[in-house]
PDB file of C-alpha atoms in Angstrom:
ATOM      1  CA  GLU J  21      46.937  -0.608 -17.988  1.00  0.00           C
ATOM      2  CA  ASP J  22      46.623   3.264 -18.180  1.00  0.00           C
ATOM      3  CA  GLU J  23      43.248   5.073 -18.797  1.00  0.00           C
ATOM      4  CA  VAL J  24      43.024   5.637 -22.179  1.00  0.00           C
ATOM      5  CA  LEU J  25      43.437   1.792 -22.840  1.00  0.00           C
ATOM      6  CA  PHE J  26      41.171   0.803 -20.227  1.00  0.00           C
ATOM      7  CA  THR J  27      38.546   3.439 -21.490  1.00  0.00           C
ATOM      8  CA  ARG J  28      38.888   2.177 -25.280  1.00  0.00           C
ATOM      9  CA  THR J  29      38.373  -1.343 -24.039  1.00  0.00           C
ATOM     10  CA  LEU J  30      35.332  -0.248 -21.327  1.00  0.00           C
ATOM     11  CA  HIS J  31      33.880   2.176 -23.812  1.00  0.00           C
ATOM     12  CA  GLY J  32      34.101  -0.451 -26.526  1.00  0.00           C
ATOM     13  CA  VAL J  33      31.960  -2.834 -24.596  1.00  0.00           C
ATOM     14  CA  MET J  34      29.413  -0.354 -23.381  1.00  0.00           C
ATOM     15  CA  LYS J  35      28.632  -0.016 -26.936  1.00  0.00           C
ATOM     16  CA  ASN J  36      28.579  -3.510 -27.847  1.00  0.00           C
ATOM     17  CA  ILE J  37      26.332  -3.774 -24.654  1.00  0.00           C
ATOM     18  CA  ALA J  38      23.711  -0.652 -26.715  1.00  0.00           C
ATOM     19  CA  HIS J  39      23.799  -2.906 -29.877  1.00  0.00           C
ATOM     20  CA  LEU J  40      22.438  -5.804 -28.341  1.00  0.00           C
ATOM     21  CA  CYS J  41      19.750  -4.081 -26.993  1.00  0.00           C
ATOM     22  CA  SER J  42      18.950  -1.956 -30.171  1.00  0.00           C
ATOM     23  CA  ARG J  43      18.280  -5.670 -31.234  1.00  0.00           C
ATOM     24  CA  SER J  44      14.501  -5.492 -31.272  1.00  0.00           C
ATOM     25  CA  ARG J  45      13.322  -8.305 -33.360  1.00  0.00           C
ATOM     26  CA  SER J  46      15.328 -10.810 -31.069  1.00  0.00           C
ATOM     27  CA  THR J  47      14.128 -12.829 -28.478  1.00  0.00           C
ATOM     28  CA  THR J  48      17.102 -13.002 -26.475  1.00  0.00           C
ATOM     29  CA  TRP J  49      18.278  -9.248 -26.290  1.00  0.00           C
ATOM     30  CA  GLY J  50      16.078  -6.366 -27.461  1.00  0.00           C
ATOM     31  CA  GLU J  51      15.475  -3.081 -24.935  1.00  0.00           C
ATOM     32  CA  ASP J  52      16.050  -4.944 -21.578  1.00  0.00           C
ATOM     33  CA  GLY J  53      19.398  -6.915 -23.087  1.00  0.00           C
ATOM     34  CA  TRP J  54      21.799  -5.173 -20.824  1.00  0.00           C
ATOM     35  CA  LYS J  55      20.009  -6.688 -18.256  1.00  0.00           C
ATOM     36  CA  LYS J  56      21.744 -10.040 -19.361  1.00  0.00           C
ATOM     37  CA  VAL J  57      25.268  -8.956 -19.473  1.00  0.00           C
ATOM     38  CA  VAL J  58      27.748  -8.577 -16.431  1.00  0.00           C
ATOM     39  CA  VAL J  59      30.976  -7.017 -17.203  1.00  0.00           C
ATOM     40  CA  CYS J  60      33.386  -8.069 -14.821  1.00  0.00           C
ATOM     41  CA  VAL J  61      36.966  -6.169 -14.397  1.00  0.00           C
ATOM     42  CA  VAL J  62      39.554  -7.851 -12.675  1.00  0.00           C
ATOM     43  CA  SER J  63      42.797  -5.501 -11.542  1.00  0.00           C
ATOM     44  CA  ASP J  64      45.868  -7.451 -10.709  1.00  0.00           C
ATOM     45  CA  GLY J  65      46.908  -5.538  -7.395  1.00  0.00           C
ATOM     46  CA  ARG J  66      46.053  -3.130  -5.480  1.00  0.00           C
ATOM     47  CA  THR J  67      49.292  -0.814  -5.534  1.00  0.00           C
ATOM     48  CA  LYS J  68      49.850  -1.899  -9.196  1.00  0.00           C
ATOM     49  CA  ILE J  69      46.369  -0.980 -10.433  1.00  0.00           C
ATOM     50  CA  ASN J  70      47.169   3.036 -12.687  1.00  0.00           C
ATOM     51  CA  GLN J  71      45.409   5.687 -10.151  1.00  0.00           C
ATOM     52  CA  ARG J  72      44.004   7.624 -13.403  1.00  0.00           C
ATOM     53  CA  THR J  73      41.952   3.727 -14.263  1.00  0.00           C
ATOM     54  CA  LEU J  74      41.157   4.315 -10.581  1.00  0.00           C
ATOM     55  CA  SER J  75      39.473   7.557 -11.301  1.00  0.00           C
ATOM     56  CA  VAL J  76      37.846   6.319 -14.146  1.00  0.00           C
ATOM     57  CA  LEU J  77      36.257   3.623 -12.472  1.00  0.00           C
ATOM     58  CA  ALA J  78      35.061   5.635  -9.458  1.00  0.00           C
ATOM     59  CA  ALA J  79      33.564   8.526 -11.837  1.00  0.00           C
ATOM     60  CA  LEU J  80      31.404   5.929 -13.314  1.00  0.00           C
ATOM     61  CA  GLY J  81      30.313   4.708  -9.743  1.00  0.00           C
ATOM     62  CA  CYS J  82      32.381   1.496  -9.692  1.00  0.00           C
ATOM     63  CA  TYR J  83      35.080   2.096  -7.320  1.00  0.00           C
ATOM     64  CA  GLN J  84      34.754   4.381  -3.699  1.00  0.00           C
ATOM     65  CA  GLU J  85      38.473   5.472  -2.658  1.00  0.00           C
ATOM     66  CA  GLY J  86      39.584   4.799   1.115  1.00  0.00           C
ATOM     67  CA  ILE J  87      37.066   1.854   1.745  1.00  0.00           C
ATOM     68  CA  ALA J  88      39.708  -1.209   1.038  1.00  0.00           C
ATOM     69  CA  LYS J  89      41.625  -2.425   3.929  1.00  0.00           C
ATOM     70  CA  ASN J  90      44.781  -4.596   3.591  1.00  0.00           C
ATOM     71  CA  ILE J  91      43.234  -6.498   7.179  1.00  0.00           C
ATOM     72  CA  VAL J  92      40.079  -6.970   8.559  1.00  0.00           C
ATOM     73  CA  GLU J  93      39.900  -8.725  11.924  1.00  0.00           C
ATOM     74  CA  GLY J  94      43.208  -9.796  11.427  1.00  0.00           C
ATOM     75  CA  LYS J  95      42.968 -11.670   8.629  1.00  0.00           C
ATOM     76  CA  PRO J  96      44.689 -10.790   4.753  1.00  0.00           C
ATOM     77  CA  VAL J  97      42.062  -9.358   2.507  1.00  0.00           C
ATOM     78  CA  THR J  98      42.623 -11.523  -0.451  1.00  0.00           C
ATOM     79  CA  ALA J  99      40.230  -8.764  -3.030  1.00  0.00           C
ATOM     80  CA  HIS J 100      37.717  -6.066  -2.955  1.00  0.00           C
ATOM     81  CA  ILE J 101      34.726  -6.232  -4.992  1.00  0.00           C
ATOM     82  CA  TYR J 102      32.637  -3.419  -6.066  1.00  0.00           C
ATOM     83  CA  GLU J 103      29.564  -3.824  -7.447  1.00  0.00           C
ATOM     84  CA  HIS J 104      27.244  -1.067  -9.381  1.00  0.00           C
ATOM     85  CA  THR J 105      24.671  -0.720 -12.631  1.00  0.00           C
ATOM     86  CA  THR J 106      26.250   2.456 -13.977  1.00  0.00           C
ATOM     87  CA  GLN J 107      24.739   4.822 -16.719  1.00  0.00           C
ATOM     88  CA  LEU J 108      27.670   6.506 -18.035  1.00  0.00           C
ATOM     89  CA  SER J 109      30.680   5.556 -20.112  1.00  0.00           C
ATOM     90  CA  VAL J 110      34.142   7.255 -20.610  1.00  0.00           C
ATOM     91  CA  ASP J 111      35.440   7.488 -23.851  1.00  0.00           C
ATOM     92  CA  PRO J 112      39.085   7.236 -24.739  1.00  0.00           C
ATOM     93  CA  ASP J 113      39.118  10.845 -25.002  1.00  0.00           C
ATOM     94  CA  MET J 114      37.963  11.339 -21.302  1.00  0.00           C
ATOM     95  CA  ASN J 115      34.543  12.330 -22.203  1.00  0.00           C
ATOM     96  CA  PHE J 116      31.440  11.414 -20.408  1.00  0.00           C
ATOM     97  CA  ARG J 117      28.824   9.588 -22.762  1.00  0.00           C
ATOM     98  CA  GLY J 118      25.247   8.669 -21.473  1.00  0.00           C
ATOM     99  CA  THR J 119      21.829   7.747 -23.349  1.00  0.00           C
ATOM    100  CA  GLU J 120      22.068  10.666 -25.327  1.00  0.00           C
ATOM    101  CA  LYS J 121      25.194   9.231 -27.287  1.00  0.00           C
ATOM    102  CA  GLY J 122      23.517   5.726 -26.738  1.00  0.00           C
ATOM    103  CA  ILE J 123      24.768   4.384 -24.124  1.00  0.00           C
ATOM    104  CA  VAL J 124      22.442   1.648 -22.099  1.00  0.00           C
ATOM    105  CA  PRO J 125      22.753   1.050 -18.489  1.00  0.00           C
ATOM    106  CA  THR J 126      25.721  -1.433 -17.855  1.00  0.00           C
ATOM    107  CA  GLN J 127      26.072  -3.561 -14.402  1.00  0.00           C
ATOM    108  CA  MET J 128      29.748  -3.873 -13.467  1.00  0.00           C
ATOM    109  CA  LEU J 129      31.915  -6.017 -11.124  1.00  0.00           C
ATOM    110  CA  PHE J 130      35.198  -4.478 -10.009  1.00  0.00           C
ATOM    111  CA  CYS J 131      37.383  -6.937  -8.341  1.00  0.00           C
ATOM    112  CA  LEU J 132      40.397  -5.122  -6.846  1.00  0.00           C
ATOM    113  CA  LYS J 133      43.280  -8.093  -5.842  1.00  0.00           C
ATOM    114  CA  GLU J 134      45.191  -6.956  -3.028  1.00  0.00           C
ATOM    115  CA  LYS J 135      48.218  -8.170  -4.408  1.00  0.00           C
ATOM    116  CA  ASN J 136      49.375  -8.440  -8.096  1.00  0.00           C
ATOM    117  CA  GLN J 137      49.415 -12.159  -9.142  1.00  0.00           C
ATOM    118  CA  LYS J 138      49.475 -11.889 -13.095  1.00  0.00           C
ATOM    119  CA  LYS J 139      47.268 -12.706 -15.550  1.00  0.00           C
ATOM    120  CA  ILE J 140      46.071 -16.239 -15.244  1.00  0.00           C
ATOM    121  CA  ASN J 141      45.004 -15.517 -11.716  1.00  0.00           C
ATOM    122  CA  SER J 142      42.730 -13.130 -12.867  1.00  0.00           C
ATOM    123  CA  HIS J 143      41.059 -15.480 -15.021  1.00  0.00           C
ATOM    124  CA  ARG J 144      40.734 -17.994 -12.146  1.00  0.00           C
ATOM    125  CA  TRP J 145      39.140 -15.206  -9.965  1.00  0.00           C
ATOM    126  CA  PHE J 146      36.729 -14.744 -12.748  1.00  0.00           C
ATOM    127  CA  PHE J 147      35.728 -18.395 -13.325  1.00  0.00           C
ATOM    128  CA  GLN J 148      35.882 -19.649 -10.234  1.00  0.00           C
ATOM    129  CA  ALA J 149      34.714 -16.801  -7.444  1.00  0.00           C
ATOM    130  CA  PHE J 150      32.506 -15.181 -10.021  1.00  0.00           C
ATOM    131  CA  GLY J 151      31.055 -17.633 -12.725  1.00  0.00           C
ATOM    132  CA  PRO J 152      29.534 -20.134  -9.683  1.00  0.00           C
ATOM    133  CA  LEU J 153      27.609 -16.902  -8.733  1.00  0.00           C
ATOM    134  CA  ILE J 154      26.846 -15.133 -12.055  1.00  0.00           C
ATOM    135  CA  LYS J 155      26.095 -18.733 -14.044  1.00  0.00           C
ATOM    136  CA  PRO J 156      26.963 -16.705 -17.561  1.00  0.00           C
ATOM    137  CA  ASN J 157      25.873 -18.880 -20.890  1.00  0.00           C
ATOM    138  CA  VAL J 158      28.669 -17.167 -22.649  1.00  0.00           C
ATOM    139  CA  CYS J 159      32.108 -15.518 -21.141  1.00  0.00           C
ATOM    140  CA  VAL J 160      34.173 -13.207 -23.238  1.00  0.00           C
ATOM    141  CA  LEU J 161      37.632 -12.291 -22.283  1.00  0.00           C
ATOM    142  CA  ILE J 162      38.949  -9.169 -23.246  1.00  0.00           C
ATOM    143  CA  ASP J 163      42.519  -7.694 -22.889  1.00  0.00           C
ATOM    144  CA  VAL J 164      42.715  -3.594 -21.873  1.00  0.00           C
ATOM    145  CA  GLY J 165      43.727  -1.600 -24.793  1.00  0.00           C
ATOM    146  CA  THR J 166      41.670  -3.842 -27.399  1.00  0.00           C
ATOM    147  CA  ARG J 167      38.699  -2.000 -28.608  1.00  0.00           C
ATOM    148  CA  PRO J 168      35.895  -4.507 -30.000  1.00  0.00           C
ATOM    149  CA  GLY J 169      33.674  -3.881 -32.894  1.00  0.00           C
ATOM    150  CA  HIS J 170      30.425  -2.053 -32.183  1.00  0.00           C
ATOM    151  CA  THR J 171      28.812  -5.810 -33.103  1.00  0.00           C
ATOM    152  CA  SER J 172      31.701  -8.122 -32.044  1.00  0.00           C
ATOM    153  CA  ILE J 173      30.319  -9.317 -28.804  1.00  0.00           C
ATOM    154  CA  TYR J 174      27.139 -10.524 -30.568  1.00  0.00           C
ATOM    155  CA  HIS J 175      28.833 -12.183 -33.099  1.00  0.00           C
ATOM    156  CA  LEU J 176      30.568 -14.157 -30.546  1.00  0.00           C
ATOM    157  CA  TRP J 177      27.334 -14.753 -28.523  1.00  0.00           C
ATOM    158  CA  LYS J 178      25.565 -15.753 -31.841  1.00  0.00           C
ATOM    159  CA  ALA J 179      28.787 -18.426 -32.497  1.00  0.00           C
ATOM    160  CA  PHE J 180      27.713 -20.177 -29.406  1.00  0.00           C
ATOM    161  CA  ASP J 181      23.781 -19.764 -30.225  1.00  0.00           C
ATOM    162  CA  ILE J 182      23.773 -21.482 -33.469  1.00  0.00           C
ATOM    163  CA  ASN J 183      25.654 -24.700 -32.237  1.00  0.00           C
ATOM    164  CA  LYS J 184      25.061 -25.705 -28.356  1.00  0.00           C
ATOM    165  CA  ASN J 185      28.144 -27.695 -28.995  1.00  0.00           C
ATOM    166  CA  THR J 186      30.624 -24.783 -29.644  1.00  0.00           C
ATOM    167  CA  ALA J 187      32.848 -24.471 -26.585  1.00  0.00           C
ATOM    168  CA  GLY J 188      34.882 -21.530 -27.422  1.00  0.00           C
ATOM    169  CA  ALA J 189      34.929 -19.067 -30.381  1.00  0.00           C
ATOM    170  CA  CYS J 190      37.791 -16.165 -30.871  1.00  0.00           C
ATOM    171  CA  GLY J 191      37.018 -12.773 -32.904  1.00  0.00           C
ATOM    172  CA  GLU J 192      39.862 -11.527 -35.515  1.00  0.00           C
ATOM    173  CA  ILE J 193      42.160  -8.955 -34.398  1.00  0.00           C
ATOM    174  CA  ARG J 194      43.330  -5.971 -36.269  1.00  0.00           C
ATOM    175  CA  ALA J 195      45.304  -3.196 -35.675  1.00  0.00           C
ATOM    176  CA  MET J 196      44.549   0.569 -35.215  1.00  0.00           C
ATOM    177  CA  THR J 197      45.536   1.258 -38.803  1.00  0.00           C
ATOM    178  CA  GLY J 198      44.724   5.041 -38.193  1.00  0.00           C
ATOM    179  CA  LYS J 199      42.912   7.181 -41.067  1.00  0.00           C
ATOM    180  CA  ALA J 200      43.459   6.001 -44.784  1.00  0.00           C
ATOM    181  CA  GLY J 201      45.985   3.184 -42.798  1.00  0.00           C
ATOM    182  CA  VAL J 202      48.492   6.116 -42.046  1.00  0.00           C
ATOM    183  CA  ALA J 203      49.705   4.361 -39.085  1.00  0.00           C
ATOM    184  CA  LEU J 204      50.692   1.499 -41.122  1.00  0.00           C
ATOM    185  CA  LEU J 205      54.065   3.917 -41.487  1.00  0.00           C
ATOM    186  CA  ASN J 206      55.085   3.085 -38.313  1.00  0.00           C
ATOM    187  CA  PRO J 207      57.076   0.105 -38.610  1.00  0.00           C
ATOM    188  CA  LEU J 208      55.939  -1.362 -35.394  1.00  0.00           C
ATOM    189  CA  VAL J 209      51.898  -0.971 -36.248  1.00  0.00           C
ATOM    190  CA  ALA J 210      52.636  -2.681 -39.561  1.00  0.00           C
ATOM    191  CA  SER J 211      54.685  -5.801 -38.487  1.00  0.00           C
ATOM    192  CA  GLN J 212      51.714  -6.226 -35.928  1.00  0.00           C
ATOM    193  CA  ASN J 213      49.444  -5.738 -38.847  1.00  0.00           C
ATOM    194  CA  PHE J 214      51.224  -7.950 -40.697  1.00  0.00           C
ATOM    195  CA  GLU J 215      51.401 -10.816 -37.941  1.00  0.00           C
ATOM    196  CA  TYR J 216      47.439 -10.749 -37.032  1.00  0.00           C
ATOM    197  CA  LYS J 217      47.079 -11.130 -40.539  1.00  0.00           C
ATOM    198  CA  LEU J 218      49.225 -14.354 -40.554  1.00  0.00           C
ATOM    199  CA  GLU J 219      47.082 -16.015 -37.951  1.00  0.00           C
TER     200      GLU J 219
END
């Protein structure tokens, strides 16, 4: 995916983490709530990833050009993993945002798979490779291009917190309709919006 779709999603996730940290009366979240969240980005194929998206990740400190090798000690490499706690975000307009705009530190794991093996394989990477190490209580899967609302992740987490027997939850998907719904004049946006309302 391109850098605009990627930053739309990642910036939205970072704003959600800031919201978790703003919940000062919470026994779970609060000022250091960011320490309880790890953002895992799994990219499907080193040759397939958008170069501008890699530049955004590099600007955040989550990627370094020239380190990845496809063979180490005669064995093919499956994936490259980068870990960093960033204190910056890049919004969809490619502007840097930091603490002055309410961004809190964000723990990042970036997994760049060597080969393109499709989306389900990326989910397996998260659950089988990172899951046992991170041991998360709740996992939220978000496709690139989806912009989560400012409190969406909190509300998904709360569904699990309220009822320990909850196995899964899904938020509402809305089409981006623009100011005063002007994007609904586009038949593709209008049909997408209609489809989401039916689901």
